[in-house]
XYZ file of C-alpha atoms in Angstrom:
506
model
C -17.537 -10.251 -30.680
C -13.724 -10.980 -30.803
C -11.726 -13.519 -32.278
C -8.974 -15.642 -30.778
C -6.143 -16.118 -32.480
C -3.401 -18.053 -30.301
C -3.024 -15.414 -27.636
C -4.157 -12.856 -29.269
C -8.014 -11.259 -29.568
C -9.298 -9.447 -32.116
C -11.934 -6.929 -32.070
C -11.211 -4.044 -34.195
C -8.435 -3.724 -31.369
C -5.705 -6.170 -30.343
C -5.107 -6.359 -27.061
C -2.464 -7.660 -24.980
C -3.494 -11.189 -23.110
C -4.586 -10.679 -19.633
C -5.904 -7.571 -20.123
C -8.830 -6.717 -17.829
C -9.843 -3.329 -19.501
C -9.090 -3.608 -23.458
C -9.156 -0.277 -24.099
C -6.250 -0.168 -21.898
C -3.757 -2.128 -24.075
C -4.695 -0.607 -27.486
C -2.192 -1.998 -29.906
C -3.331 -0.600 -33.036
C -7.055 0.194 -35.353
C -5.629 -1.700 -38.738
C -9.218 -2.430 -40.541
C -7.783 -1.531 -43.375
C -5.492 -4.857 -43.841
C -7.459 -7.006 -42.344
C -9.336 -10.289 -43.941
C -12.492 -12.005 -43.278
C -12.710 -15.075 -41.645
C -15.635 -17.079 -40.463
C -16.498 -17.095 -36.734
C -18.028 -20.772 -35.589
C -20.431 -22.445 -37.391
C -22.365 -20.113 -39.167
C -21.170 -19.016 -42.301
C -22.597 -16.111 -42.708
C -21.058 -14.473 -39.490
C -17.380 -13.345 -40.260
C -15.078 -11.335 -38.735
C -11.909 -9.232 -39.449
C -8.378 -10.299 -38.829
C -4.636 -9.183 -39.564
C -2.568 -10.350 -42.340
C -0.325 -12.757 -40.584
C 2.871 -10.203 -41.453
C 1.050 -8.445 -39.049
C -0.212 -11.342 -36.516
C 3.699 -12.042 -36.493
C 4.405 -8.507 -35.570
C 2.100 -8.513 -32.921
C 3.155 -11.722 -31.395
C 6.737 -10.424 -31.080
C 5.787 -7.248 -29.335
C 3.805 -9.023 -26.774
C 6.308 -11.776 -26.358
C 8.743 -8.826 -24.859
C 6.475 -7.239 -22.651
C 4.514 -7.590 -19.556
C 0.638 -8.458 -19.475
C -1.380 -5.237 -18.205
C -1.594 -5.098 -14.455
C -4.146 -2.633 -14.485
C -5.256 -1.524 -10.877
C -8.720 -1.144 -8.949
C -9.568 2.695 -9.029
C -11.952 4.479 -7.653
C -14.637 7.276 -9.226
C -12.455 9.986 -7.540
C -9.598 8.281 -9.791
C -11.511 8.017 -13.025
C -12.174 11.737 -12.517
C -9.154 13.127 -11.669
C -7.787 11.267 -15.582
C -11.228 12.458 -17.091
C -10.262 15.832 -16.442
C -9.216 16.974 -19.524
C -6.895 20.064 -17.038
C -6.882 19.081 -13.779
C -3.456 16.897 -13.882
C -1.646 19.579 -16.173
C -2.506 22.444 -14.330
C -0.793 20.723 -10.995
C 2.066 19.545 -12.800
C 2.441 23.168 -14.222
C 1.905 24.315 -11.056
C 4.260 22.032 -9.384
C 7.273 21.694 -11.671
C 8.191 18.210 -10.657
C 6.810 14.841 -9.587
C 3.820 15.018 -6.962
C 1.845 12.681 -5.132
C -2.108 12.716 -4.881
C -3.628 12.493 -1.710
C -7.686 11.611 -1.568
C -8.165 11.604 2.134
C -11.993 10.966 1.612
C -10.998 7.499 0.673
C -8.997 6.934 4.264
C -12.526 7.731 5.851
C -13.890 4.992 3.559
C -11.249 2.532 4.842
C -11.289 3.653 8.769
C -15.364 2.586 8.557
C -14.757 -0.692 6.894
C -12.670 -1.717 9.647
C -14.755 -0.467 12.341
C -18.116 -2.208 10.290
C -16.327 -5.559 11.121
C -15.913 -4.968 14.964
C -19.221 -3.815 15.267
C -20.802 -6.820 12.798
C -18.989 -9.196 15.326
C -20.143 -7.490 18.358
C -16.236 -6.967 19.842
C -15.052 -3.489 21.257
C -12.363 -2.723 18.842
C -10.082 -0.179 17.782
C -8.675 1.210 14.579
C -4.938 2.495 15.198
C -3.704 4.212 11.365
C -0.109 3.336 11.464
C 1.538 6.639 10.596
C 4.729 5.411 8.646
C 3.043 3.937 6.014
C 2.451 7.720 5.015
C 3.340 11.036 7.103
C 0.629 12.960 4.916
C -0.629 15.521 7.515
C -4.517 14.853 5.500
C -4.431 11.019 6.730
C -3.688 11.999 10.124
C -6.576 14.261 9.389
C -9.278 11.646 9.014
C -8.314 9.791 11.385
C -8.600 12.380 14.156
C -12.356 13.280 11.943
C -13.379 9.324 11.496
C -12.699 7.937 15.065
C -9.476 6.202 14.402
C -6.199 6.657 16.899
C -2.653 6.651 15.437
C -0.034 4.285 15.473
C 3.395 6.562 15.947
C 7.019 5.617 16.514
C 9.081 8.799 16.792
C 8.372 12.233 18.624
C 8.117 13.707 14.832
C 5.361 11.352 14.597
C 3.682 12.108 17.374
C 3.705 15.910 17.187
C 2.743 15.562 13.787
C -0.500 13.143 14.764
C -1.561 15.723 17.541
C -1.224 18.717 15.424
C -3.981 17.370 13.371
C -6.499 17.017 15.851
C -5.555 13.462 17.018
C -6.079 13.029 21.355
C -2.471 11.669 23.315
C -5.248 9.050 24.290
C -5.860 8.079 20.967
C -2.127 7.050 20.176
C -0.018 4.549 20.332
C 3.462 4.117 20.723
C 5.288 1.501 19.275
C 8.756 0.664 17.625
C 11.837 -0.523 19.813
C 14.037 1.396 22.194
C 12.408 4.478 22.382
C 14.287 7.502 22.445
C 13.628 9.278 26.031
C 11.970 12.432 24.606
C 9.509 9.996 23.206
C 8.722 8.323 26.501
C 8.234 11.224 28.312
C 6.172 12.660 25.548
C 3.808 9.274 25.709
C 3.273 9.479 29.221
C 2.188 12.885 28.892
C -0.274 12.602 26.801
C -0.969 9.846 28.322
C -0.658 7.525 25.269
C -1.014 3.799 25.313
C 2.893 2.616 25.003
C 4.017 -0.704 23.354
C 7.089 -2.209 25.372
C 9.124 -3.591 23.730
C 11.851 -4.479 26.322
C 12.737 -4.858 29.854
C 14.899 -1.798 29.878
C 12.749 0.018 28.168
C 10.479 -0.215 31.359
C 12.945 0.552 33.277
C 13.580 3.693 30.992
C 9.885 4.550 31.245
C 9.138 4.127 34.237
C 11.751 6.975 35.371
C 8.830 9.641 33.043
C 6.084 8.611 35.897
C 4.673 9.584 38.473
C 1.720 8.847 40.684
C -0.509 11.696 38.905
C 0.848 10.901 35.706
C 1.350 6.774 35.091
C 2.341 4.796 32.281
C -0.328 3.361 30.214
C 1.411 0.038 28.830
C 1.233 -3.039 26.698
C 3.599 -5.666 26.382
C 4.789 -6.789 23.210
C 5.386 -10.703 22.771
C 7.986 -12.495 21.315
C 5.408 -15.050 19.385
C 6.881 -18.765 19.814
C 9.206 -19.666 17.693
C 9.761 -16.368 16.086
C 13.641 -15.448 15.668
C 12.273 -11.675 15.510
C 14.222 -8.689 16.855
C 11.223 -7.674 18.752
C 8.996 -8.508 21.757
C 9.637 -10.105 24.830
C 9.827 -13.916 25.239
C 7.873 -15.411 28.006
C 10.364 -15.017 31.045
C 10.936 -11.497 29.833
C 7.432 -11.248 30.272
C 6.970 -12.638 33.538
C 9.225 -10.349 35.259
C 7.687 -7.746 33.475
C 4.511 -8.643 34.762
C 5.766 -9.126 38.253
C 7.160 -4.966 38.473
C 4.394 -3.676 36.817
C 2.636 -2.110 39.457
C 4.851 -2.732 42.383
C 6.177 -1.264 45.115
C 9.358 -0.746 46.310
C 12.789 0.327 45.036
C 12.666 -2.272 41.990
C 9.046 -2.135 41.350
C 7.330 0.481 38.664
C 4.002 1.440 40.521
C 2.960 4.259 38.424
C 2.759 1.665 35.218
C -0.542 0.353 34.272
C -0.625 -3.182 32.795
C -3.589 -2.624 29.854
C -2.847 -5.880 27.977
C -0.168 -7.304 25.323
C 0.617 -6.775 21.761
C 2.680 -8.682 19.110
C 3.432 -7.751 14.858
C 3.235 -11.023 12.865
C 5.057 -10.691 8.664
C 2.598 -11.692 6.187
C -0.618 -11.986 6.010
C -1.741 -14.956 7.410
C -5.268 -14.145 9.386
C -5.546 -17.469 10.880
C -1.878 -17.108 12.624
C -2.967 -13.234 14.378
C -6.237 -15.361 15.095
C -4.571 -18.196 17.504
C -1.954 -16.228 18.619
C -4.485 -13.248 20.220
C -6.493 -16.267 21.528
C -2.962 -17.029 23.631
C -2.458 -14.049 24.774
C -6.539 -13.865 26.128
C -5.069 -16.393 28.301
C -2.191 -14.456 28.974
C -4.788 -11.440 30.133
C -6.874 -13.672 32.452
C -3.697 -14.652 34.133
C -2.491 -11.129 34.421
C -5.972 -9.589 35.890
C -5.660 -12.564 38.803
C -2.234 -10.478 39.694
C -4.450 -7.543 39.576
C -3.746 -6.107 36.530
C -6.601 -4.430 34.143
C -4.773 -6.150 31.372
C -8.062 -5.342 28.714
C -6.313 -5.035 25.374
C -4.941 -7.089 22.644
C -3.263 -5.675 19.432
C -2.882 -8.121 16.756
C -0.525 -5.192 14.800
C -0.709 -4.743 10.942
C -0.295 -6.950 7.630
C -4.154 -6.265 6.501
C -3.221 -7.230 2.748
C -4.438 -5.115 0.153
C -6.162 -6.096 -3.555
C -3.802 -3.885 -6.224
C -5.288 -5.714 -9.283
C -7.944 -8.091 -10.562
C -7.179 -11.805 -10.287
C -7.070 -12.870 -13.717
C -4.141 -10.237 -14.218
C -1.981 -11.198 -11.496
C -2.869 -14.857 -12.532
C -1.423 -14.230 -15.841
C 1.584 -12.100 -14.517
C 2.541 -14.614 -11.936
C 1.935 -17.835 -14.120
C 4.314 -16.869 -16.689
C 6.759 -13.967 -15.751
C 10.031 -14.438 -17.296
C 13.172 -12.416 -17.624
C 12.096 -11.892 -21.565
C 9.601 -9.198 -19.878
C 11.958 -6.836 -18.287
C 14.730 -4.409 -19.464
C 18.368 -6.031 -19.057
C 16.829 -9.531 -18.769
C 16.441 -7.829 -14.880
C 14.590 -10.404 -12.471
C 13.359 -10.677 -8.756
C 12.749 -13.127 -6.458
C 9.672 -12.040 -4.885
C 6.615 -9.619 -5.219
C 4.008 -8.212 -2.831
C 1.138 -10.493 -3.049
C -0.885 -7.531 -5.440
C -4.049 -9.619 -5.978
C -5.236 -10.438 -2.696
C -8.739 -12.337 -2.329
C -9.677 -11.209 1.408
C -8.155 -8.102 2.024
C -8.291 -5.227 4.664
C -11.547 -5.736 6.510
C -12.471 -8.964 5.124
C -9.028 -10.358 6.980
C -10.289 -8.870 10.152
C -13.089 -10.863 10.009
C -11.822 -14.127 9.192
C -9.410 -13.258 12.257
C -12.208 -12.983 14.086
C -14.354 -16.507 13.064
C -11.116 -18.381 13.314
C -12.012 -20.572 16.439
C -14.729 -18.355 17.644
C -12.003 -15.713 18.647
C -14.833 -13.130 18.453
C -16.836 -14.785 21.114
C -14.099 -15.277 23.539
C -12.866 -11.431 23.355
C -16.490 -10.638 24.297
C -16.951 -13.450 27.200
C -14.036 -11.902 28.032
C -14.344 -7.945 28.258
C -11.242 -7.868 26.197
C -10.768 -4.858 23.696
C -9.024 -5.531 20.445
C -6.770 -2.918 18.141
C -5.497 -3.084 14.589
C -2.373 -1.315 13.544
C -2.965 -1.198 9.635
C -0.752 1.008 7.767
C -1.225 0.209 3.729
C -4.812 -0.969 4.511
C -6.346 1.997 5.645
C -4.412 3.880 2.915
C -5.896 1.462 0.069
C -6.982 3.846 -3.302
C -5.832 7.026 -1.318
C -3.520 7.950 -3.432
C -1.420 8.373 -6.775
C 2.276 9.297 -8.069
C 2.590 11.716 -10.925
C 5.814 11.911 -13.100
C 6.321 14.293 -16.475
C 8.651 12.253 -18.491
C 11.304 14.395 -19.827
C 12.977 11.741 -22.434
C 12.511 8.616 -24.283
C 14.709 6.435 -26.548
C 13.960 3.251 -28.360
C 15.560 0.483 -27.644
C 15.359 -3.350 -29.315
C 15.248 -6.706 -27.533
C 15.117 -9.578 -29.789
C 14.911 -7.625 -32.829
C 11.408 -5.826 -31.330
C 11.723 -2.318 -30.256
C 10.384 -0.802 -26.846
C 10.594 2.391 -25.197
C 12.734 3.148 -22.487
C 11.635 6.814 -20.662
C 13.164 8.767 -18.018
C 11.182 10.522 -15.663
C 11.328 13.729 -13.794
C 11.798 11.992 -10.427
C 13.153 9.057 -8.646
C 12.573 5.484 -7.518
C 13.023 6.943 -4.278
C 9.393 7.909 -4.825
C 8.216 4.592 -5.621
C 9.796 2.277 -2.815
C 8.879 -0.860 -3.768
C 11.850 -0.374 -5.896
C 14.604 -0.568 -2.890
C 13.173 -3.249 -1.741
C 14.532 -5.318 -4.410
C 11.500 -6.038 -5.692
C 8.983 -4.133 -8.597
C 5.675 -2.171 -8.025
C 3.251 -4.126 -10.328
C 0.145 -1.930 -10.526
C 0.664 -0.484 -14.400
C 0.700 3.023 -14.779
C -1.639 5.273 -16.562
C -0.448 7.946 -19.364
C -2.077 10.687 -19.177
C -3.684 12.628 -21.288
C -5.542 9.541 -23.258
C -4.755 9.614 -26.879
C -5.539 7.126 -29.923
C -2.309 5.026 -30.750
C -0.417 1.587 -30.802
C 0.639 -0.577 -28.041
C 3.618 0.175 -26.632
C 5.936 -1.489 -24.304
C 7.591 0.335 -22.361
C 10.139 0.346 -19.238
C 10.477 3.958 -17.163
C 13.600 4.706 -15.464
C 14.331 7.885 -13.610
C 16.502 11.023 -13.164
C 19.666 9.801 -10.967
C 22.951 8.650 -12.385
C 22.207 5.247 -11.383
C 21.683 2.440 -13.295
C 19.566 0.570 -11.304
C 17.567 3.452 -10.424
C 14.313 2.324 -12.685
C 10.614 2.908 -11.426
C 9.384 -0.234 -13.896
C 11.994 -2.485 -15.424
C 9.081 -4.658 -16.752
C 7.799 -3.539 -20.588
C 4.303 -2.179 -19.785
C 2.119 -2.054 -22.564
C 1.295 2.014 -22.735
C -1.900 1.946 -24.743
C 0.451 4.853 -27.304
C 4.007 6.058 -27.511
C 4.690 8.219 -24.443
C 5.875 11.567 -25.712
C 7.982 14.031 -23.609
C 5.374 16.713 -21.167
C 3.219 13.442 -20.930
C 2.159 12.409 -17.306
C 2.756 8.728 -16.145
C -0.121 8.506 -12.905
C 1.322 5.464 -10.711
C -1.623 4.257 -8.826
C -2.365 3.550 -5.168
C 1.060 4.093 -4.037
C -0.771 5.781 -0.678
C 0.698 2.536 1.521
C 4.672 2.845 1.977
C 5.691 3.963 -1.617
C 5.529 7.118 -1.773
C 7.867 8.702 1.114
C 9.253 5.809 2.662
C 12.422 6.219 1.281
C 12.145 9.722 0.134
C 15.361 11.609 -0.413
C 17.074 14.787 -1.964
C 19.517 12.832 -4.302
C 20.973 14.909 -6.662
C 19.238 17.797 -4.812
C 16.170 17.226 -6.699
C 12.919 18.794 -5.435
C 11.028 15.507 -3.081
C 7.450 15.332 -4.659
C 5.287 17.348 -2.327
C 1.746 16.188 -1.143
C -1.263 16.998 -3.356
C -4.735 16.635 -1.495
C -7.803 16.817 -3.810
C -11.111 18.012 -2.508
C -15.224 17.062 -3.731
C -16.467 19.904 -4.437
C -19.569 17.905 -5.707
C -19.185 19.447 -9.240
C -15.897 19.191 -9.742
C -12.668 18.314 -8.166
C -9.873 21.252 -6.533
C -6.604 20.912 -4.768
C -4.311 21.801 -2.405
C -1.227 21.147 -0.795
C -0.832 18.685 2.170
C -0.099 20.767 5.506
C 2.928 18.121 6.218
């Protein structure tokens, strides 16, 4: 039983407010100062508490530092920090930072998605979309668990079909489209998102009768001041060369249906506007046109960290949190009550949009990138220095890392990655805050600017595990700077007793 002392608990352990796993946010095992005080209304049941020198000194750490953000993990997770080896024999092994890859989880994610389609009775499709992560083991499962691939370069292509992924199980999306990757799409006969009118033009130059153009047409949604998609005239005369004859007509194109990307993640909004472009399907099939598919894109959200965390985060985050009173306007929405699958199907309920894709005959895709990537995956830096430094007359530690921000994107984004790392290997100690910034030259180059409160003291050789970086932060901005190593690809394997590695084919 604990005892709550303004924001403070007491148990034996203090632990920082918020906190959704206490042994997490150890401050410190003081027994030995503390007094007895009575707990409710019986007498006889007391409790311990620190002297309040000590309460004081407690408040003032946690008034600098962040609440813990601690993230969802997974058993394959909890093993992996268990391992009282594993971890230090691939750092060893590696000599840098690294990224964990646990493709057995993007298997997990591909089904959930494909559950929901066949719960709601609709022909659907699961398209991974590669540049969330070019890990060659993702590609991988998705050519293993049924899913196509979402690719919008030639690297990206050749990469999805050298790991067992069918040209009929791609798509191509992404504006302008270089020529080589055109002609590479209608090859292998991929399904290719258009994005413009002279890109199917361009195209239509790569067909021929015995090798046509499967195509959707992306949409301009109304009243979107987007860079991409078509608006409706664009996609009239579209419509009306598709197919034709003639010296300005593209006969060997294929009409399969229309796409469109919405930002955020609103469910309801990809709801109404794939129930416009139904309409927009019937209308094409009376031109003749097997117009069959809608993609509703990306922007499945994804649940980082337990709501009464990011409640506590997002209530009161102030400047007093982060190193050089640093602040940002806006975060990724890390808690996120109906994510991945569960936004598919309130897509699909929204205005019985389910029912009218099956009246209909009309297939439906997904393009999720971070979603089906959700739990794959961890970054691992050695920190290799560590100074104290004081805010408000309370000391915190400021570490430096073996690698760079460009490993942790969120960061160039002008924004912060929230999920709290994990320091690895678990020791006894006292609460720590703690900001990490990384090897460059640059000041701003800082993988957490908020004080995280490290259960202990990180020493130097320790491992700092961000988790579920999988989606977008681990190689979306990857780069040599400084000529330092980029953190190669680390794919663990179930052996059923125990867990063994290797390195990503990519």
């Amino acid at each position: 039983m604990g005892l709550d002392i303004g924001a403070v608990e007491f148990d034996k352990k203090v632990r920082a407010p918020g906190s959704a796993e206490p042994d997490g946010t150890l401050l410190f095992d003081d027994g030995s100062i503390r007094d007895k005080v009575q707990l409710g209304d019986d007498p006889s049941h007391t409790e311990t508490a620190p002297d309040p020198a000590v309460l004081a000194a407690v408040r003032g750490l946690l008034s600098i530092c962040a609440p813990a953000l601690p993230a969802h993990t997974d058993d394959w997770e909890r093993r992996l920090l268990a391992d009282p080896n594993l971890l230090g024999d691939i750092a060893f092994a590696i000599g840098g930072p690294f990224h964990v890859m646990y493709p057995s989880r993007v298997a997990v994610n591909i089904n959930g998605f494909q559950q929901v389609f066949e719960q709601a009775g609709v022909d659907g499709v699961v398209y991974f979309g590669k540049k969330a992560n070019k890990a060659a083991c993702v590609a991988r499962a998705c050519a293993e668990y049924g899913a196509g691939v979402d690719v919008s370069s030639a690297g990206e292509l050749n990469a999805a079909l050298a790991q067992g992924v069918r040209g009929d199980e791609l798509m191509v999306t992404g504006p302008a489209k270089s020529d080589d990757l055109l002609w590479l799409a209608v090859r292998h006969r991929a399904l290719i998102a258009v994005d413009s009118l002279d890109e199917l033009d361009r195209l239509a130059a790569f067909t021929t009768p015995a090798a046509a153009a499967r195509v959707l047409l992306r949409v301009l949604p109304n009243g979107s001041t987007s860079r991409f998609g078509m608006t409706a005239e664009e996609l009239d005369r579209a419509i009306s060369v598709i197919g034709a004859s003639g010296t300005v007509g593209h006969e060997s194109i294929r009409l399969q249906g229309f796409s469109f990307h919405l930002s955020g993640y609103d469910a309801i909004a990809r709801a109404e506007q794939a129930d416009e472009l139904i309409t927009r399907c019937l209308d094409a099939r009376t031109l003749g046109h097997p117009a069959g598919t809608i993609s509703i894109g990306g922007g499945f959200g994804v649940d980082y960290v337990p709501a009464s965390a990011w409640s506590e985060f997002t209530d009161h985050a102030n400047g007093q949190w982060f190193h050089a009173g640093k602040s940002f306007d806006s975060y990724y929405p890390y808690h996120f009550p109906a994510p991945g699958p569960a936004m598919l199907t309130a897509a699909l309920e929204h205005n019985a949009l389910a029912q009218r894709l099956r009246d209909n005959d009309i297939r439906l895709a997904v393009e999720p990138g971070r979603a089906l990537l959700d739990r794959a995956g961890s970054s691992v830096f050695r920190v290799q220095g560590s100074k104290t430094r004081h805010v408000e007359g309370h000391p915190y530690q400021l570490l430096t890392v073996d690698g760079t921000s460009l490993s942790l994107s969120e960061q160039w984004f002008d924004s912060e990655y929230l999920p709290d790392p994990m320091l690895w290997p678990p020791r006894p100690g006292e609460l720590t805050p703690t900001c990490v910034g990384a090897a460059s030259c640059l000041e701003s180059d800082m993988l957490s600017w908020r004080r995280i409160p490290l259960p202990r003291r990180a020493e130097v050789g320790d491992l700092l595990i961000y988790p579920n970086t999988a989606g977008y932060q681990m190689d979306s901005n990857e780069s040599a700077f400084h000529e330092l190593p980029i953190p190669p690809k680390v794919v663990l394997h179930d052996t059923g007793d125990r867990l063994r590695w290797t390195l990503d084919a990519g």
